[in-house]
CSV table of N, CA and C in Angstrom, one decimal:
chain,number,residue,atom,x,y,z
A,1,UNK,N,25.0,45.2,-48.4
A,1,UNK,CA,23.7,44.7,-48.4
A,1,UNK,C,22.8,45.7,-47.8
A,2,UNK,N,21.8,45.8,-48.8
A,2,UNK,CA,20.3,46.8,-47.7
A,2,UNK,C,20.0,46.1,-46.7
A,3,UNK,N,19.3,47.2,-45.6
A,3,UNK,CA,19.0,46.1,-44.1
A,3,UNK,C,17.8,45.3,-45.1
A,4,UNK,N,16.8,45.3,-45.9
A,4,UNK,CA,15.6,44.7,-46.1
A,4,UNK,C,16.4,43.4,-47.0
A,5,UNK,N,17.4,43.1,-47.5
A,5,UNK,CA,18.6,42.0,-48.4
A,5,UNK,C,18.4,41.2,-47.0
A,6,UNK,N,19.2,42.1,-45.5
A,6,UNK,CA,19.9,41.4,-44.4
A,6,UNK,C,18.5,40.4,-44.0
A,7,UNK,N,17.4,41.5,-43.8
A,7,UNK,CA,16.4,40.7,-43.2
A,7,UNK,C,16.0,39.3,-43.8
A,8,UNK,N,15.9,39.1,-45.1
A,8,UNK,CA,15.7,38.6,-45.8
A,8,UNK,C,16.3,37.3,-45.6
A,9,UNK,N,17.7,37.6,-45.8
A,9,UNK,CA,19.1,36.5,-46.0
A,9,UNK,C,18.7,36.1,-44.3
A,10,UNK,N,19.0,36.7,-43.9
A,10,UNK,CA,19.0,36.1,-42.1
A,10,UNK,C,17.5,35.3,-41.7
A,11,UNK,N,16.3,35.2,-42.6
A,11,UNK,CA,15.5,34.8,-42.3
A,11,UNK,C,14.9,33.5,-43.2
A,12,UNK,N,15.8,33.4,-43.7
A,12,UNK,CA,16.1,32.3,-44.9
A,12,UNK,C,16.6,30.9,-43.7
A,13,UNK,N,17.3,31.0,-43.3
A,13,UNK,CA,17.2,30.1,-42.4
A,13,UNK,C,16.6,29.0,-41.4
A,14,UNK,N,16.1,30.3,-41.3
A,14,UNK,CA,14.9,29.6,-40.0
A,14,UNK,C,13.2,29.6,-41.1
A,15,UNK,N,13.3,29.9,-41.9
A,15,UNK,CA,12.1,29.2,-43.1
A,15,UNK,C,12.4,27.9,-43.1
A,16,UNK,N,14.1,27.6,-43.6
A,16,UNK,CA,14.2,26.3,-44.2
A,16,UNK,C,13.8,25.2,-43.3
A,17,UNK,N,14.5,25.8,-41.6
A,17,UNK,CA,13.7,24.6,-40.8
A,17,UNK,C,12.8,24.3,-40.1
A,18,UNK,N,11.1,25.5,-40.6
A,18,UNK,CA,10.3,25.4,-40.8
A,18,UNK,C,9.5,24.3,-41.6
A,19,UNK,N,9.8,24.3,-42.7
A,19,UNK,CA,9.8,23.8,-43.7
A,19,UNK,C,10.0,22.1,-43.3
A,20,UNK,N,11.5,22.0,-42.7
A,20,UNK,CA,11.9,20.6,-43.2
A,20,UNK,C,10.7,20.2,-42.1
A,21,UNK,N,10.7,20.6,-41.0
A,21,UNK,CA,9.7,20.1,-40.0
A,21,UNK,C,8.6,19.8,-39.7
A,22,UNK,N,7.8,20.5,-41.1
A,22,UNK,CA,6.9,20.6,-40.9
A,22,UNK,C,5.8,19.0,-41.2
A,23,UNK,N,7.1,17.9,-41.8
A,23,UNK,CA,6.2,16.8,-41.6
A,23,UNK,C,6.1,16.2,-40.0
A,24,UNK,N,7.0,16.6,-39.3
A,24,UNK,CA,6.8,15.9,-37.9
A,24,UNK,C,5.7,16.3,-37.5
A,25,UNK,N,5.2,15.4,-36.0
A,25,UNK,CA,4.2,15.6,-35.6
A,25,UNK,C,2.9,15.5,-36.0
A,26,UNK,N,2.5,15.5,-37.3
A,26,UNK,CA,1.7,15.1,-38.1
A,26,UNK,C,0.7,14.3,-37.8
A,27,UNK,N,1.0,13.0,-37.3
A,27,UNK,CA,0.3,11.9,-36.6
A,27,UNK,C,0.2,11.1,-38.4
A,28,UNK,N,1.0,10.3,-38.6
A,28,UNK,CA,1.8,9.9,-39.8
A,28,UNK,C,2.8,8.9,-39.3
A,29,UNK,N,2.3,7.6,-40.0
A,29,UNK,CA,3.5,6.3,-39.6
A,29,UNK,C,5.0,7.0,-40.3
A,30,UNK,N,5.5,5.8,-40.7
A,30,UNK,CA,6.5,6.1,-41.4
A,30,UNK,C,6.3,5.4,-42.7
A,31,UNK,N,4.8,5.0,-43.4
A,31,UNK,CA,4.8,4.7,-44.7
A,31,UNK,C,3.9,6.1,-45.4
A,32,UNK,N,3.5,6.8,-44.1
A,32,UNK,CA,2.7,8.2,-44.5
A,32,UNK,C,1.2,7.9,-44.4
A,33,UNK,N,0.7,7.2,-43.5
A,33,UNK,CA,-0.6,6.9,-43.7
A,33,UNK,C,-0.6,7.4,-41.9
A,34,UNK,N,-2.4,7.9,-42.1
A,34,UNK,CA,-2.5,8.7,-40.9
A,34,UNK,C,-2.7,7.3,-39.4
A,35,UNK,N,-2.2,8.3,-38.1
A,35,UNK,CA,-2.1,7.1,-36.7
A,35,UNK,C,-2.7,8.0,-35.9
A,36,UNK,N,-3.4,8.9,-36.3
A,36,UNK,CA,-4.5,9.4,-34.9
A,36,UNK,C,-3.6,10.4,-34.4
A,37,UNK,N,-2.1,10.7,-34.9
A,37,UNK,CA,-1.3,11.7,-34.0
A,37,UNK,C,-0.9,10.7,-32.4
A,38,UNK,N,-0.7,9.5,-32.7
A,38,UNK,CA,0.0,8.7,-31.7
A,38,UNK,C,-0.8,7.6,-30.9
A,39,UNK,N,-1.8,7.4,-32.2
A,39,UNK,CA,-3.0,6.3,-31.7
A,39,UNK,C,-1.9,5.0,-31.7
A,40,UNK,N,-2.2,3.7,-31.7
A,40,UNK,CA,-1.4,2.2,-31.7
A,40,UNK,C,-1.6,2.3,-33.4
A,41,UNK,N,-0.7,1.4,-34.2
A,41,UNK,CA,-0.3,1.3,-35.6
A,41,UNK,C,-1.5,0.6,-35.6
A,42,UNK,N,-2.1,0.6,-37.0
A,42,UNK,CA,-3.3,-0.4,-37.7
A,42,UNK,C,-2.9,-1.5,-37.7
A,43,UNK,N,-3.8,-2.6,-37.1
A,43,UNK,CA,-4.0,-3.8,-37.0
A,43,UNK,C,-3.1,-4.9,-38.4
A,44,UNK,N,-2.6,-6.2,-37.4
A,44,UNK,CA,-1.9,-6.5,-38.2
A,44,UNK,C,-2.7,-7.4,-39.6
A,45,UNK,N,-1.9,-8.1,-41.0
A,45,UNK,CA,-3.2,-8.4,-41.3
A,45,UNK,C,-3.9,-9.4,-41.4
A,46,UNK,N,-5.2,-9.7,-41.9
A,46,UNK,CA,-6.2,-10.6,-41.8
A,46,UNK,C,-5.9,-12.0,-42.0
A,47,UNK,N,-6.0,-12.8,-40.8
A,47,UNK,CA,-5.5,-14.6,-41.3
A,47,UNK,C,-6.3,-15.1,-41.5
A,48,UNK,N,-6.8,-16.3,-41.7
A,48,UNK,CA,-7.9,-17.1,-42.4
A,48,UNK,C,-8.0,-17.3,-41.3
A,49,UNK,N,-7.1,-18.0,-40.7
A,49,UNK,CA,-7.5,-19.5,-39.3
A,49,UNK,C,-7.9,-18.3,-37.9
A,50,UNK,N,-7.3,-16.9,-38.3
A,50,UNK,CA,-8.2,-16.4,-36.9
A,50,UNK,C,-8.7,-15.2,-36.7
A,51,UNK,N,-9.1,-14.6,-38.0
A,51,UNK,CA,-10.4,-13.7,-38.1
A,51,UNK,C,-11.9,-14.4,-39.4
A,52,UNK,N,-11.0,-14.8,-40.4
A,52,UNK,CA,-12.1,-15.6,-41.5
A,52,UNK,C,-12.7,-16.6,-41.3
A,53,UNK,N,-11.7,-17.8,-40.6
A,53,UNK,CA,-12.7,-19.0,-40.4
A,53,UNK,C,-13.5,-19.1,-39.1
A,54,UNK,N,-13.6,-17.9,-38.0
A,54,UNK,CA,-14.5,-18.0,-37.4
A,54,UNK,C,-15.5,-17.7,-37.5
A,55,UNK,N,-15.4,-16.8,-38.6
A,55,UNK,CA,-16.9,-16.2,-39.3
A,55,UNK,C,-17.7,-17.6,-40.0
A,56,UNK,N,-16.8,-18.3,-41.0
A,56,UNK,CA,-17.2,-19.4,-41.7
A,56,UNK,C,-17.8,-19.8,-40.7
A,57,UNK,N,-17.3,-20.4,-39.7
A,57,UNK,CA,-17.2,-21.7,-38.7
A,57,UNK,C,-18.9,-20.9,-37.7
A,58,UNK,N,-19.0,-19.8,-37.1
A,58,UNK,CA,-19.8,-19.5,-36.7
A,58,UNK,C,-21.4,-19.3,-37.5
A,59,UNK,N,-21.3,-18.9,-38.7
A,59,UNK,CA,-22.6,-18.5,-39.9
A,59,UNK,C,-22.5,-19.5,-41.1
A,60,UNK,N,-21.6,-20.3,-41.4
A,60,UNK,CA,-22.0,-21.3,-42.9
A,60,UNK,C,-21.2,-22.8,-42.5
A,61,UNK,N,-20.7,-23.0,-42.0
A,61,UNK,CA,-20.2,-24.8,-41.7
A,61,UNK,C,-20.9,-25.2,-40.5
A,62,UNK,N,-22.3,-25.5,-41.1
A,62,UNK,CA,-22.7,-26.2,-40.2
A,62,UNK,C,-23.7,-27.2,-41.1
A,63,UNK,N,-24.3,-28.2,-40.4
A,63,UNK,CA,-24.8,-29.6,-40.9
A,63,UNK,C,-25.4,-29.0,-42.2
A,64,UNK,N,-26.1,-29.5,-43.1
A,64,UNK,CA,-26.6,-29.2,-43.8
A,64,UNK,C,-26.8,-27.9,-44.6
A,65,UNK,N,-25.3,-27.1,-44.5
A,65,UNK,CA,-25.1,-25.9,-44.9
A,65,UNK,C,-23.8,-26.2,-45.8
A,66,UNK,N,-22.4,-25.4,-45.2
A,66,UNK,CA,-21.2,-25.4,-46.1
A,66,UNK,C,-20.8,-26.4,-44.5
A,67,UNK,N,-21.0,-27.7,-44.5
A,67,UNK,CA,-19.7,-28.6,-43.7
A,67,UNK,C,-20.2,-30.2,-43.9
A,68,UNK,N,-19.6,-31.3,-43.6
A,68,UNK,CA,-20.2,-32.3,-43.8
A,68,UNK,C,-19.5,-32.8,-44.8
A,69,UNK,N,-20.2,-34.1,-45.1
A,69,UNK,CA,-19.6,-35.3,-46.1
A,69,UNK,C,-20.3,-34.6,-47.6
A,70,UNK,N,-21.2,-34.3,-47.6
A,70,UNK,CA,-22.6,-33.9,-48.4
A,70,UNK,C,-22.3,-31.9,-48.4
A,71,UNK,N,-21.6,-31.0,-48.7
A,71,UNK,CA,-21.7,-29.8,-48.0
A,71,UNK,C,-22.6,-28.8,-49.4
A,72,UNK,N,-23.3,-28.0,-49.2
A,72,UNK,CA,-23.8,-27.3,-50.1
A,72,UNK,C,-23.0,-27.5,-51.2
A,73,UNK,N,-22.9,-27.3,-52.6
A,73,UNK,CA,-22.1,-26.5,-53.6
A,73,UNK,C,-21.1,-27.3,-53.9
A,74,UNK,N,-20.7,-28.8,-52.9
A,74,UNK,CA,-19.8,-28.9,-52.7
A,74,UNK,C,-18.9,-28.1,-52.3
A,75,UNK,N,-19.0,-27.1,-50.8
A,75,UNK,CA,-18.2,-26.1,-51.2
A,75,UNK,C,-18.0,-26.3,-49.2
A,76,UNK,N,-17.1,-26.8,-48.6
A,76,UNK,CA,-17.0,-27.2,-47.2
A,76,UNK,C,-16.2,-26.3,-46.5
A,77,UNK,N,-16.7,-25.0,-46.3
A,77,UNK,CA,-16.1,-23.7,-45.4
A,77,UNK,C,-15.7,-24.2,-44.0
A,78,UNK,N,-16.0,-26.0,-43.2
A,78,UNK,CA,-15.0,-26.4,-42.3
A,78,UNK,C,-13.5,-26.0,-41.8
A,79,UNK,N,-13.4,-25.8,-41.2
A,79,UNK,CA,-12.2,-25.6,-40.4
A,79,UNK,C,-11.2,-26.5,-40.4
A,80,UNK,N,-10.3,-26.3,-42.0
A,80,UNK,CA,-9.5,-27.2,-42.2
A,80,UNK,C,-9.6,-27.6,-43.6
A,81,UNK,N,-10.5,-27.1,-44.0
A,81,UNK,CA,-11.4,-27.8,-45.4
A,81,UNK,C,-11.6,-26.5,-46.4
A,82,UNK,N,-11.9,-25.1,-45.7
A,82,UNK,CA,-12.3,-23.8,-46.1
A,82,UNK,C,-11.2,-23.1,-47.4
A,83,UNK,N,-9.9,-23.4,-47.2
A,83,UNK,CA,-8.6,-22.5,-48.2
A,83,UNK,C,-9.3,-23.8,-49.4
A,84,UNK,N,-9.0,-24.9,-49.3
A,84,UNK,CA,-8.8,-25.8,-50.2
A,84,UNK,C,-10.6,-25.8,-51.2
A,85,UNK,N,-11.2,-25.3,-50.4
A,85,UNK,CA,-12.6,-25.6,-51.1
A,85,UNK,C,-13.2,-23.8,-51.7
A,86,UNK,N,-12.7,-23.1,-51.5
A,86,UNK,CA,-12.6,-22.2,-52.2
A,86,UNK,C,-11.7,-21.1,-53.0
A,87,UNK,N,-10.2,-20.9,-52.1
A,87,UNK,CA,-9.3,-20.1,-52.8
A,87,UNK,C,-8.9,-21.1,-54.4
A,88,UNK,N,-9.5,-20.2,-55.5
A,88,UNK,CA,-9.1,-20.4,-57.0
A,88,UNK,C,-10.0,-22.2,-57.5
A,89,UNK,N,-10.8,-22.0,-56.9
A,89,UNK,CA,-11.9,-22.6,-57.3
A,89,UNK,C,-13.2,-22.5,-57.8
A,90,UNK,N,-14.0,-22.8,-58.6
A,90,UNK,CA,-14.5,-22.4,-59.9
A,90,UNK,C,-15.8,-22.3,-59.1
A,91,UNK,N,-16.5,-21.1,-58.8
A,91,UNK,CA,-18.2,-21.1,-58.2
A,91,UNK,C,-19.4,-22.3,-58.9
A,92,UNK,N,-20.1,-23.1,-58.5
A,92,UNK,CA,-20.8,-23.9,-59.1
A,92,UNK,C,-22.1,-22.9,-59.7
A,93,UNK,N,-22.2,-21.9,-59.0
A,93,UNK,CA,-23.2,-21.0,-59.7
A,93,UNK,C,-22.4,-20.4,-60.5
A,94,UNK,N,-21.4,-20.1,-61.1
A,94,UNK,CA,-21.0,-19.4,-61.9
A,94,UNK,C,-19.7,-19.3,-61.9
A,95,UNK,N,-19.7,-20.7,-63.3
A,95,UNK,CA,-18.1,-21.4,-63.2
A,95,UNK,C,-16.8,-20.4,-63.5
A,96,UNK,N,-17.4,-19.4,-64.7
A,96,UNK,CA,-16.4,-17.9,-64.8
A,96,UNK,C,-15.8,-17.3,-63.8
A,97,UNK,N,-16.0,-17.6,-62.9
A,97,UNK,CA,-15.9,-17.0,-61.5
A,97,UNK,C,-15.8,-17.3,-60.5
A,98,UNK,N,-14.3,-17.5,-60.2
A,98,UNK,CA,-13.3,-18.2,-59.1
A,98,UNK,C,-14.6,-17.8,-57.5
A,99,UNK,N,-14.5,-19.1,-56.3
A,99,UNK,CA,-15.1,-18.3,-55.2
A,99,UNK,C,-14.5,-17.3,-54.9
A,100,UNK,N,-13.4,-17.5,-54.8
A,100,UNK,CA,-12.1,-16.5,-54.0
A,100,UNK,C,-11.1,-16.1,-55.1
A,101,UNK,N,-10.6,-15.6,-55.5
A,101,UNK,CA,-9.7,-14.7,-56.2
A,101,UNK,C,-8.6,-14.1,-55.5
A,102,UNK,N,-7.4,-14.5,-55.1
A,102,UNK,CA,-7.0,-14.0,-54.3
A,102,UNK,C,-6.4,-12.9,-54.6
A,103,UNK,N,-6.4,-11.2,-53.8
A,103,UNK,CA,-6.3,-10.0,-54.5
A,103,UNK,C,-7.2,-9.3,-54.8
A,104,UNK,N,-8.8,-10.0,-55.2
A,104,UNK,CA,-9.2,-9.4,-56.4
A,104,UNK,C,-10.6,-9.6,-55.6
A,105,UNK,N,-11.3,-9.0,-54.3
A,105,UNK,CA,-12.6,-9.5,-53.7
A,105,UNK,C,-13.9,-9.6,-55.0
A,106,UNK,N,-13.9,-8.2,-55.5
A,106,UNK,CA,-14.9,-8.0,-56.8
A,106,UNK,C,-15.1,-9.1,-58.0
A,107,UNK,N,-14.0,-10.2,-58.1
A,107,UNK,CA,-13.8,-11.2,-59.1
A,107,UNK,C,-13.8,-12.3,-58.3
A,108,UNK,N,-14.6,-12.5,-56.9
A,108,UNK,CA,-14.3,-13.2,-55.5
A,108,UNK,C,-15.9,-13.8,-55.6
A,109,UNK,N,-16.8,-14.9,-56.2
A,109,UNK,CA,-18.6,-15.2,-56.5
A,109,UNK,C,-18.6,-15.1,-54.4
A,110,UNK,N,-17.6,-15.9,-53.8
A,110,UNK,CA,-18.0,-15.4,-52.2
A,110,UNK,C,-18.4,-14.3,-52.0
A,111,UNK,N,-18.1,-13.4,-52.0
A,111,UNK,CA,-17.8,-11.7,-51.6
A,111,UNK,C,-19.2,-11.4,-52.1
A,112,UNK,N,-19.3,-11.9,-53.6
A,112,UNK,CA,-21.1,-11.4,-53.8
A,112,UNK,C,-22.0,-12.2,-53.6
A,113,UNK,N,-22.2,-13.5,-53.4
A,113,UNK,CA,-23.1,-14.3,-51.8
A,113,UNK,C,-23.6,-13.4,-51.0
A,114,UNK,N,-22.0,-12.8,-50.3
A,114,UNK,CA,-22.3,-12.2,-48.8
A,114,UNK,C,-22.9,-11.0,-49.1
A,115,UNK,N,-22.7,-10.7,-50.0
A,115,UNK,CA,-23.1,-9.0,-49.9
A,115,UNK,C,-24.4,-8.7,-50.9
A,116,UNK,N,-24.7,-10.3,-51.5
A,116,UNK,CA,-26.4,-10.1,-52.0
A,116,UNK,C,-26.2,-9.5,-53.3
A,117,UNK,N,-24.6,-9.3,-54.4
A,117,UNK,CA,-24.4,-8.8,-55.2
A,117,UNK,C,-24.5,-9.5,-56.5
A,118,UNK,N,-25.0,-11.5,-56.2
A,118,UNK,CA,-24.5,-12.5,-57.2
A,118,UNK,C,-25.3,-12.3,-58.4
A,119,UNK,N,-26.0,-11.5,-58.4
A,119,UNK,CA,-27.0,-11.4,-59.8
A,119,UNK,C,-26.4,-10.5,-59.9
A,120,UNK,N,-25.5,-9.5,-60.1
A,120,UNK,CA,-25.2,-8.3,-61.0
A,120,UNK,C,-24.0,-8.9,-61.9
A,121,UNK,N,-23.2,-10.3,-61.4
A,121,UNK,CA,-22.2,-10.7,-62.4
A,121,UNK,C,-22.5,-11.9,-62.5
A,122,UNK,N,-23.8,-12.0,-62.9
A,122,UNK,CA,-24.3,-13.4,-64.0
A,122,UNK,C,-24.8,-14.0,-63.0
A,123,UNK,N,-24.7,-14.3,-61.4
A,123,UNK,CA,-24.4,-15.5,-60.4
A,123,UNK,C,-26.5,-15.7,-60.2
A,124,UNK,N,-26.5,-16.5,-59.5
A,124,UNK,CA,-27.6,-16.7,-59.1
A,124,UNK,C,-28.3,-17.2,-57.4
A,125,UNK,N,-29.1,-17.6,-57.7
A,125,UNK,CA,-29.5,-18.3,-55.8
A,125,UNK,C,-29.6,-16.8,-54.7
A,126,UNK,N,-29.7,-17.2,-53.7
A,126,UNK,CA,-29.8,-16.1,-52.6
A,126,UNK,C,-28.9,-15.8,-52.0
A,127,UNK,N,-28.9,-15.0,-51.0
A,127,UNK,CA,-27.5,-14.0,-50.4
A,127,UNK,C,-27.3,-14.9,-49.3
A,128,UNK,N,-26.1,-15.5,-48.9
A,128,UNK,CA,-26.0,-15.8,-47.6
A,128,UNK,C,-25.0,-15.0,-47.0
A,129,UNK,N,-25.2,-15.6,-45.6
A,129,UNK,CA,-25.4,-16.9,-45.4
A,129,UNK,C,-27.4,-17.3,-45.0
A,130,UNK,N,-27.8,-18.2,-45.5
A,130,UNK,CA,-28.7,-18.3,-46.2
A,130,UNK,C,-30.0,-18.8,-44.7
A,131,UNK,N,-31.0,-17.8,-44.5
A,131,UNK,CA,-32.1,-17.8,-43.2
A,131,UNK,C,-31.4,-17.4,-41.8
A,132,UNK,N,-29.8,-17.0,-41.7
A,132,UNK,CA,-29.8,-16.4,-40.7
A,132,UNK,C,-29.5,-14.9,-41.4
A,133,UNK,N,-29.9,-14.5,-41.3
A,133,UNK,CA,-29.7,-12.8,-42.1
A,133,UNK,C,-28.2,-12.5,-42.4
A,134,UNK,N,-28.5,-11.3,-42.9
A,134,UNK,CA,-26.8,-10.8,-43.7
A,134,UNK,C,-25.6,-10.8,-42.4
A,135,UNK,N,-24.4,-11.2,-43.0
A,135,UNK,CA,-23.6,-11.1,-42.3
A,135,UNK,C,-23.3,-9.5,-41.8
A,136,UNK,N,-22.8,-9.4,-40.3
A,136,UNK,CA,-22.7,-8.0,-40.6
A,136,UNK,C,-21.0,-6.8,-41.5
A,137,UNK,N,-21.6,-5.9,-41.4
A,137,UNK,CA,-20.4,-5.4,-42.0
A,137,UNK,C,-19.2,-5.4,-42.3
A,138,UNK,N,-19.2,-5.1,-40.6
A,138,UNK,CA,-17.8,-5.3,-40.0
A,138,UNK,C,-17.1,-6.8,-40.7
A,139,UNK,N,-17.8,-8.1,-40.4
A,139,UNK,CA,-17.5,-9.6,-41.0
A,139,UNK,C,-17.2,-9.2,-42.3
A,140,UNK,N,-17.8,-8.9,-43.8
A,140,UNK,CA,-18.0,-8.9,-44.6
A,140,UNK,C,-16.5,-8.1,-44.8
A,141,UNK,N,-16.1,-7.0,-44.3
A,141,UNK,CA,-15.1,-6.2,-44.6
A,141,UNK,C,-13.8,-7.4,-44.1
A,142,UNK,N,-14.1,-7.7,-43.2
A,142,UNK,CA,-13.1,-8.9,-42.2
A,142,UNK,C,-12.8,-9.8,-44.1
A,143,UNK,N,-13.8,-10.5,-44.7
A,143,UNK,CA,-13.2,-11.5,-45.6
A,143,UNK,C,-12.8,-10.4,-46.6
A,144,UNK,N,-13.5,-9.1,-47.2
A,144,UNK,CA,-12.7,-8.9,-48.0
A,144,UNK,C,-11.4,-8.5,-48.0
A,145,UNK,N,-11.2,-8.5,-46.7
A,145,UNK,CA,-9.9,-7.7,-46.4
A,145,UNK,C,-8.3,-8.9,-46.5
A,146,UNK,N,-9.2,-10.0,-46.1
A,146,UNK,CA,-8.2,-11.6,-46.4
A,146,UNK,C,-8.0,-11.7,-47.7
A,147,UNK,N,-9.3,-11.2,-48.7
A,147,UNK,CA,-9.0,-11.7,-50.0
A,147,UNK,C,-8.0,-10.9,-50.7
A,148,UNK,N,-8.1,-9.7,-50.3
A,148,UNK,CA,-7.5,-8.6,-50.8
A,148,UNK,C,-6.0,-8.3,-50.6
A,149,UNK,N,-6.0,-9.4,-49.1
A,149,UNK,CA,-4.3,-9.0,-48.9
A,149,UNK,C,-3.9,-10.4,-49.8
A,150,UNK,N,-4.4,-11.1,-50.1
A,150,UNK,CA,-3.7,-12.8,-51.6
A,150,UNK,C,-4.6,-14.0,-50.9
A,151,UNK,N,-5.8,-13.9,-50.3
A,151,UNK,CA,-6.3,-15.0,-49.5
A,151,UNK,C,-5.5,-16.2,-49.0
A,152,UNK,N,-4.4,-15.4,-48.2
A,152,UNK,CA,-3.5,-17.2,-47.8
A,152,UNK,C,-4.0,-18.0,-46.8
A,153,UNK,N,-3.2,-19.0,-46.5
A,153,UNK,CA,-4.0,-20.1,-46.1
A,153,UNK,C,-2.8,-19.9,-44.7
A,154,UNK,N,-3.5,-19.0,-44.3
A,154,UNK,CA,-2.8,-18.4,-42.9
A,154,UNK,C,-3.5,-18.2,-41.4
């Protein structure tokens, strides 16, 4: 073998466990999605009864809104009342169009309420939750994030 063959061959080695290593350290769980390089894992996910319905419960179930004997829409976002009166239930403004969809926030008439989107898929009325201003962000991401993982009644 030429010395530049030897260099070669002898250096083949320590490439390969270059190579294999080069995914460690990364800052990469173990499904491959990024952790800050050793931040805490992403939050577990979104339950109805204790990130969604406090939003309900705090901005739309109240008297003369979504709770009550009498509730808007017939539609009782109550604490206890909220899975059954929306998940796979037909929007009164726009019966093509389940409130909640579970999976599917975009095919969700809720999701465009909150986000002031209900006229671009047929829907109608105003954006709630309705005279206290827009929900904020962060909340809005919080429900689509419930719907998105199957809206359980969790």
């Amino acid at each position: 073998m030429t010395s530049r063959a030897l260099r070669i061959f002898t250096s083949a080695p320590a490439l390969i466990v270059v190579v294999a290593c080069a995914g460690e350290g990364t800052g990469l769980d173990e499904q491959g999605n990024p952790n800050g390089g050793g931040s805490p894992p992403l939050p577990a996910a979104v339950t109805l009864s204790g990130d969604v319905q406090p939003i309900f419960t705090d901005n739309c179930a109240s008297s003369g809104c979504h709770a009550g004997a009498q509730p808007q829409q017939g539609q009782n976002l109550s604490e206890g009342q909220a899975f059954a009166n929306i998940v796979g239930v037909p929007s009164t403004e726009l019966p093509s169009m389940n409130r909640v969809t579970p999976g599917d926030p975009e095919m969700s008439y809720l999701v465009h309420k909150i986000e002031g989107t209900q006229a671009t898929v047929g829907g109608s009325g105003q954006r709630m939750p309705l005279g206290t201003g827009a929900l904020p962000q962060s909340e809005i991401d919080i429900i689509r994030a419930w719907i998105t993982d199957g809206a359980e009644n969790n």
